[in-house]
Short mmCIF file of C-alpha atoms in Angstrom, two decimals:
data_model
loop_
_atom_site.label_atom_id
_atom_site.label_comp_id
_atom_site.label_asym_id
_atom_site.label_seq_id
_atom_site.Cartn_x
_atom_site.Cartn_y
_atom_site.Cartn_z
CA GLY A 1209 7.97 40.91 -40.85
CA VAL A 1210 8.98 41.28 -37.22
CA ILE A 1211 7.72 44.36 -35.37
CA ASN A 1212 8.35 43.46 -31.73
CA THR A 1213 11.96 42.65 -30.88
CA ASN A 1214 14.13 42.65 -27.75
CA GLN A 1215 14.48 46.41 -28.29
CA ASN A 1216 11.82 48.94 -27.26
CA GLU A 1217 8.98 49.58 -29.72
CA GLY A 1218 6.09 51.98 -29.39
CA THR A 1219 4.27 55.15 -30.52
CA VAL A 1220 2.71 53.95 -33.76
CA CYS A 1221 0.63 55.63 -36.46
CA PHE A 1222 -1.04 54.40 -39.64
CA ASP A 1223 -1.58 55.99 -43.01
CA SER A 1224 -5.19 56.87 -43.91
CA LYS A 1225 -5.59 53.70 -46.01
CA LYS A 1226 -4.30 51.51 -43.16
CA LYS A 1227 -1.74 49.98 -45.50
CA THR A 1228 1.43 51.21 -43.78
CA MET A 1229 2.35 51.46 -40.12
CA TYR A 1230 5.07 53.75 -38.76
CA PHE A 1231 6.54 53.11 -35.32
CA THR A 1232 9.38 54.05 -32.98
CA ARG A 1233 12.14 51.59 -32.10
CA CYS A 1234 14.75 52.40 -29.43
CA PRO A 1235 17.90 50.27 -28.99
CA ASN A 1236 18.59 49.01 -25.49
CA ALA A 1237 22.24 48.00 -25.98
CA ALA A 1238 24.21 48.37 -22.75
CA LYS A 1239 26.75 51.21 -22.61
CA ALA A 1240 25.82 52.37 -26.12
CA ASN A 1241 24.65 55.92 -26.82
CA LEU A 1242 22.18 55.02 -29.56
CA GLY A 1243 19.11 57.10 -30.36
CA CYS A 1244 15.65 55.92 -31.36
CA ASP A 1245 14.60 55.46 -35.00
CA ILE A 1246 11.35 55.51 -36.95
CA TRP A 1247 10.51 52.34 -38.84
CA LYS A 1248 7.78 51.51 -41.35
CA ALA A 1249 6.03 48.28 -42.19
CA ASP A 1250 3.48 47.39 -44.85
CA ILE A 1251 0.32 45.74 -43.54
CA ASN A 1252 -0.47 42.41 -45.19
CA GLY A 1253 -3.63 40.85 -43.80
CA GLU A 1254 -2.94 40.23 -40.12
CA GLY A 1255 0.83 40.44 -40.56
CA PHE A 1256 3.52 42.86 -41.67
CA GLU A 1257 6.09 42.87 -44.44
CA ASN A 1258 8.85 45.14 -45.77
CA VAL A 1259 9.85 46.26 -42.28
CA GLU A 1260 12.53 48.91 -42.72
CA LYS A 1261 14.12 51.87 -40.94
CA LEU A 1262 13.57 55.35 -42.33
CA LYS A 1263 16.78 57.27 -43.05
CA LEU A 1264 16.06 60.45 -41.14
CA LYS A 1265 19.34 61.12 -39.33
CA THR A 1266 23.07 61.32 -39.96
CA ASP A 1267 24.30 60.32 -36.50
CA SER A 1268 23.36 57.18 -34.55
CA THR A 1269 23.22 59.15 -31.27
CA ILE A 1270 20.34 61.32 -32.55
CA SER A 1271 16.82 60.25 -31.61
CA VAL A 1272 13.83 60.38 -33.95
CA GLY A 1273 10.45 59.07 -32.88
CA HIS A 1274 6.73 59.62 -32.30
CA PRO A 1275 5.75 59.46 -36.01
CA CYS A 1276 2.60 61.22 -37.18
CA ILE A 1277 1.44 61.15 -40.81
CA THR A 1278 -0.98 63.61 -42.39
CA GLU A 1279 -4.21 62.30 -43.91
CA ASP A 1280 -2.96 62.86 -47.47
CA GLY A 1281 0.19 60.86 -46.67
CA MET A 1282 2.45 63.67 -47.87
CA MET A 1283 3.98 64.78 -44.57
CA LEU A 1284 5.53 62.78 -41.73
CA ILE A 1285 5.89 64.79 -38.52
CA PHE A 1286 8.07 63.47 -35.70
CA ALA A 1287 10.06 64.48 -32.61
CA SER A 1288 13.85 64.70 -32.61
CA ASP A 1289 16.81 66.22 -30.78
CA MET A 1290 18.77 66.86 -34.00
CA LYS A 1291 20.15 70.23 -35.04
CA GLU A 1292 19.01 72.04 -38.18
CA SER A 1293 22.02 70.62 -39.96
CA GLY A 1294 21.11 67.09 -38.89
CA GLY A 1295 24.00 67.03 -36.45
CA THR A 1296 24.17 66.09 -32.78
CA LYS A 1297 21.89 67.08 -29.91
CA ASN A 1298 20.97 70.72 -29.30
CA ALA A 1299 20.23 72.69 -26.13
CA GLY A 1300 16.56 73.09 -27.05
CA GLY A 1301 15.58 69.54 -26.19
CA MET A 1302 13.20 67.69 -28.51
CA ASP A 1303 11.57 69.59 -31.38
CA LEU A 1304 8.92 68.78 -33.96
CA TRP A 1305 10.39 68.04 -37.41
CA TYR A 1306 8.95 66.83 -40.69
CA VAL A 1307 9.79 65.24 -44.02
CA SER A 1308 7.74 65.33 -47.22
CA PHE A 1309 6.87 62.42 -49.48
CA ASP A 1310 8.16 62.45 -53.06
CA LYS A 1311 5.51 60.83 -55.29
CA LYS A 1312 7.95 60.25 -58.14
CA SER A 1313 10.59 58.40 -56.15
CA LYS A 1314 8.04 57.06 -53.64
CA LEU A 1315 10.46 57.97 -50.86
CA TRP A 1316 10.54 60.36 -47.92
CA ASP A 1317 12.90 63.35 -48.14
CA SER A 1318 16.29 62.55 -46.67
CA ILE A 1319 16.69 66.00 -45.06
CA PRO A 1320 14.20 66.74 -42.24
CA LYS A 1321 12.94 70.29 -41.73
CA ASN A 1322 12.29 71.91 -38.36
CA MET A 1323 8.66 72.94 -37.73
CA GLY A 1324 9.94 76.30 -36.49
CA SER A 1325 9.26 78.65 -33.60
CA ASP A 1326 5.49 78.58 -34.17
CA PHE A 1327 5.62 75.16 -32.50
CA ASN A 1328 9.06 74.58 -30.97
CA THR A 1329 10.50 76.13 -27.81
CA LEU A 1330 13.61 75.74 -25.66
CA GLY A 1331 11.68 72.98 -23.90
CA ASN A 1332 10.54 69.65 -25.36
CA GLU A 1333 7.88 69.16 -28.03
CA LEU A 1334 6.76 65.56 -28.44
CA PHE A 1335 3.92 63.19 -29.43
CA PRO A 1336 2.45 64.90 -32.52
CA SER A 1337 -0.87 63.58 -33.84
CA ILE A 1338 -3.51 64.68 -36.32
CA GLY A 1339 -7.13 65.24 -35.27
CA PRO A 1340 -10.32 64.54 -37.25
CA LYS A 1341 -10.46 68.12 -38.58
CA GLY A 1342 -6.80 68.07 -39.56
CA GLN A 1343 -5.70 69.86 -36.40
CA LEU A 1344 -2.20 69.20 -35.08
CA TYR A 1345 -1.86 68.06 -31.49
CA PHE A 1346 1.43 67.85 -29.61
CA ALA A 1347 2.78 67.88 -26.07
CA SER A 1348 5.19 70.48 -24.69
CA ASN A 1349 6.78 71.63 -21.46
CA GLY A 1350 8.13 74.80 -23.10
CA TRP A 1351 4.87 76.59 -23.83
CA PRO A 1352 2.97 78.21 -20.91
CA GLY A 1353 0.93 75.50 -19.28
CA ILE A 1354 -0.62 73.98 -16.18
CA GLY A 1355 2.38 71.85 -15.25
CA GLY A 1356 4.79 69.32 -16.74
CA MET A 1357 3.98 68.30 -20.29
CA ASP A 1358 0.68 69.75 -21.53
CA ILE A 1359 -1.31 68.96 -24.66
CA PHE A 1360 -1.56 71.73 -27.26
CA GLU A 1361 -3.62 72.11 -30.41
CA ALA A 1362 -3.03 74.07 -33.61
CA GLU A 1363 -5.76 74.54 -36.22
CA ARG A 1364 -5.18 73.63 -39.84
CA VAL A 1365 -4.81 76.67 -42.09
CA SER A 1366 -6.95 75.18 -44.90
CA PRO A 1367 -8.38 71.77 -45.87
CA THR A 1368 -5.72 71.33 -48.57
CA ASP A 1369 -2.57 72.64 -46.84
CA ASN A 1370 -0.43 70.81 -44.30
CA LYS A 1371 0.11 74.03 -42.34
CA TRP A 1372 -1.17 75.01 -38.91
CA LYS A 1373 -1.63 78.17 -36.83
CA ASN A 1374 -2.86 79.43 -33.46
CA VAL A 1375 -1.28 77.03 -30.95
CA VAL A 1376 -3.44 76.85 -27.82
CA ASN A 1377 -3.23 74.93 -24.58
CA LYS A 1378 -6.10 72.40 -24.37
CA GLY A 1379 -6.61 73.31 -20.71
CA TYR A 1380 -8.66 71.27 -18.26
CA PRO A 1381 -9.74 68.50 -18.27
CA PHE A 1382 -7.02 67.40 -20.70
CA ASN A 1383 -4.11 69.01 -18.86
CA SER A 1384 -3.13 68.80 -15.21
CA PRO A 1385 -0.14 69.64 -12.99
CA GLY A 1386 1.28 66.25 -14.06
CA ASN A 1387 2.48 65.23 -17.52
CA ASP A 1388 -0.26 64.95 -20.16
CA TYR A 1389 0.53 63.81 -23.70
CA ALA A 1390 -0.10 61.47 -26.66
CA ILE A 1391 -3.69 62.42 -27.47
CA CYS A 1392 -5.66 60.33 -29.96
CA ASP A 1393 -8.81 62.21 -31.03
CA PHE A 1394 -11.19 59.87 -32.86
CA ASP A 1395 -14.04 62.18 -33.84
CA GLY A 1396 -13.87 65.33 -31.71
CA LYS A 1397 -16.08 63.67 -29.09
CA SER A 1398 -14.09 60.65 -27.94
CA GLY A 1399 -10.50 59.49 -27.79
CA PHE A 1400 -7.58 58.77 -25.49
CA PHE A 1401 -4.60 60.53 -23.99
CA THR A 1402 -1.93 59.68 -21.45
CA SER A 1403 -1.78 61.46 -18.09
CA GLU A 1404 0.55 61.18 -15.12
CA ARG A 1405 -1.77 63.16 -12.85
CA LYS A 1406 -2.09 62.00 -9.27
CA ALA A 1407 -4.85 59.53 -8.48
CA GLY A 1408 -7.99 61.31 -7.35
CA THR A 1409 -7.31 64.46 -9.38
CA THR A 1410 -10.64 66.02 -10.33
CA VAL A 1411 -11.12 66.64 -14.06
#
């Protein structure tokens, strides 16, 4: 299957068994108001097969992206500008949304649910990811922070529930007056994140 095309692809995640990859694809058609989509692909050796778009939106102008799947594979969290009804853009910018996996049909729910005010603000919430202890990371410019987009962390309520509480700003050295986002925490001791801080900023 083809993953890279003449469109824009990025922001990938893998299920815990490394058998399926989810990624964002954004059309680049001129003069077309088309939003991004989340796609999935099955991993077959060094290649991919069954590349298909997830049906998460009802309007082509809506954007869905930045997929993040829980370790048990039952919840796909992503960022979108859709309304609760699945309609067109809202004034609150990008929010965190999720769909649940139906084991019987082996499909994702067709109606996304908003993560709610425990996570979403009138600003933008983007780049969700799951940490090694099940914690939920995301970036926001709506929560109180150091500047621009900051990285936030919410602790998992219990080892068996895909629910989180106590959102906190990660602070320095993760966050800076610039934009900081897209954290990948390998083991609580090492990982990566993206920062647009000025060169020479002390962390």
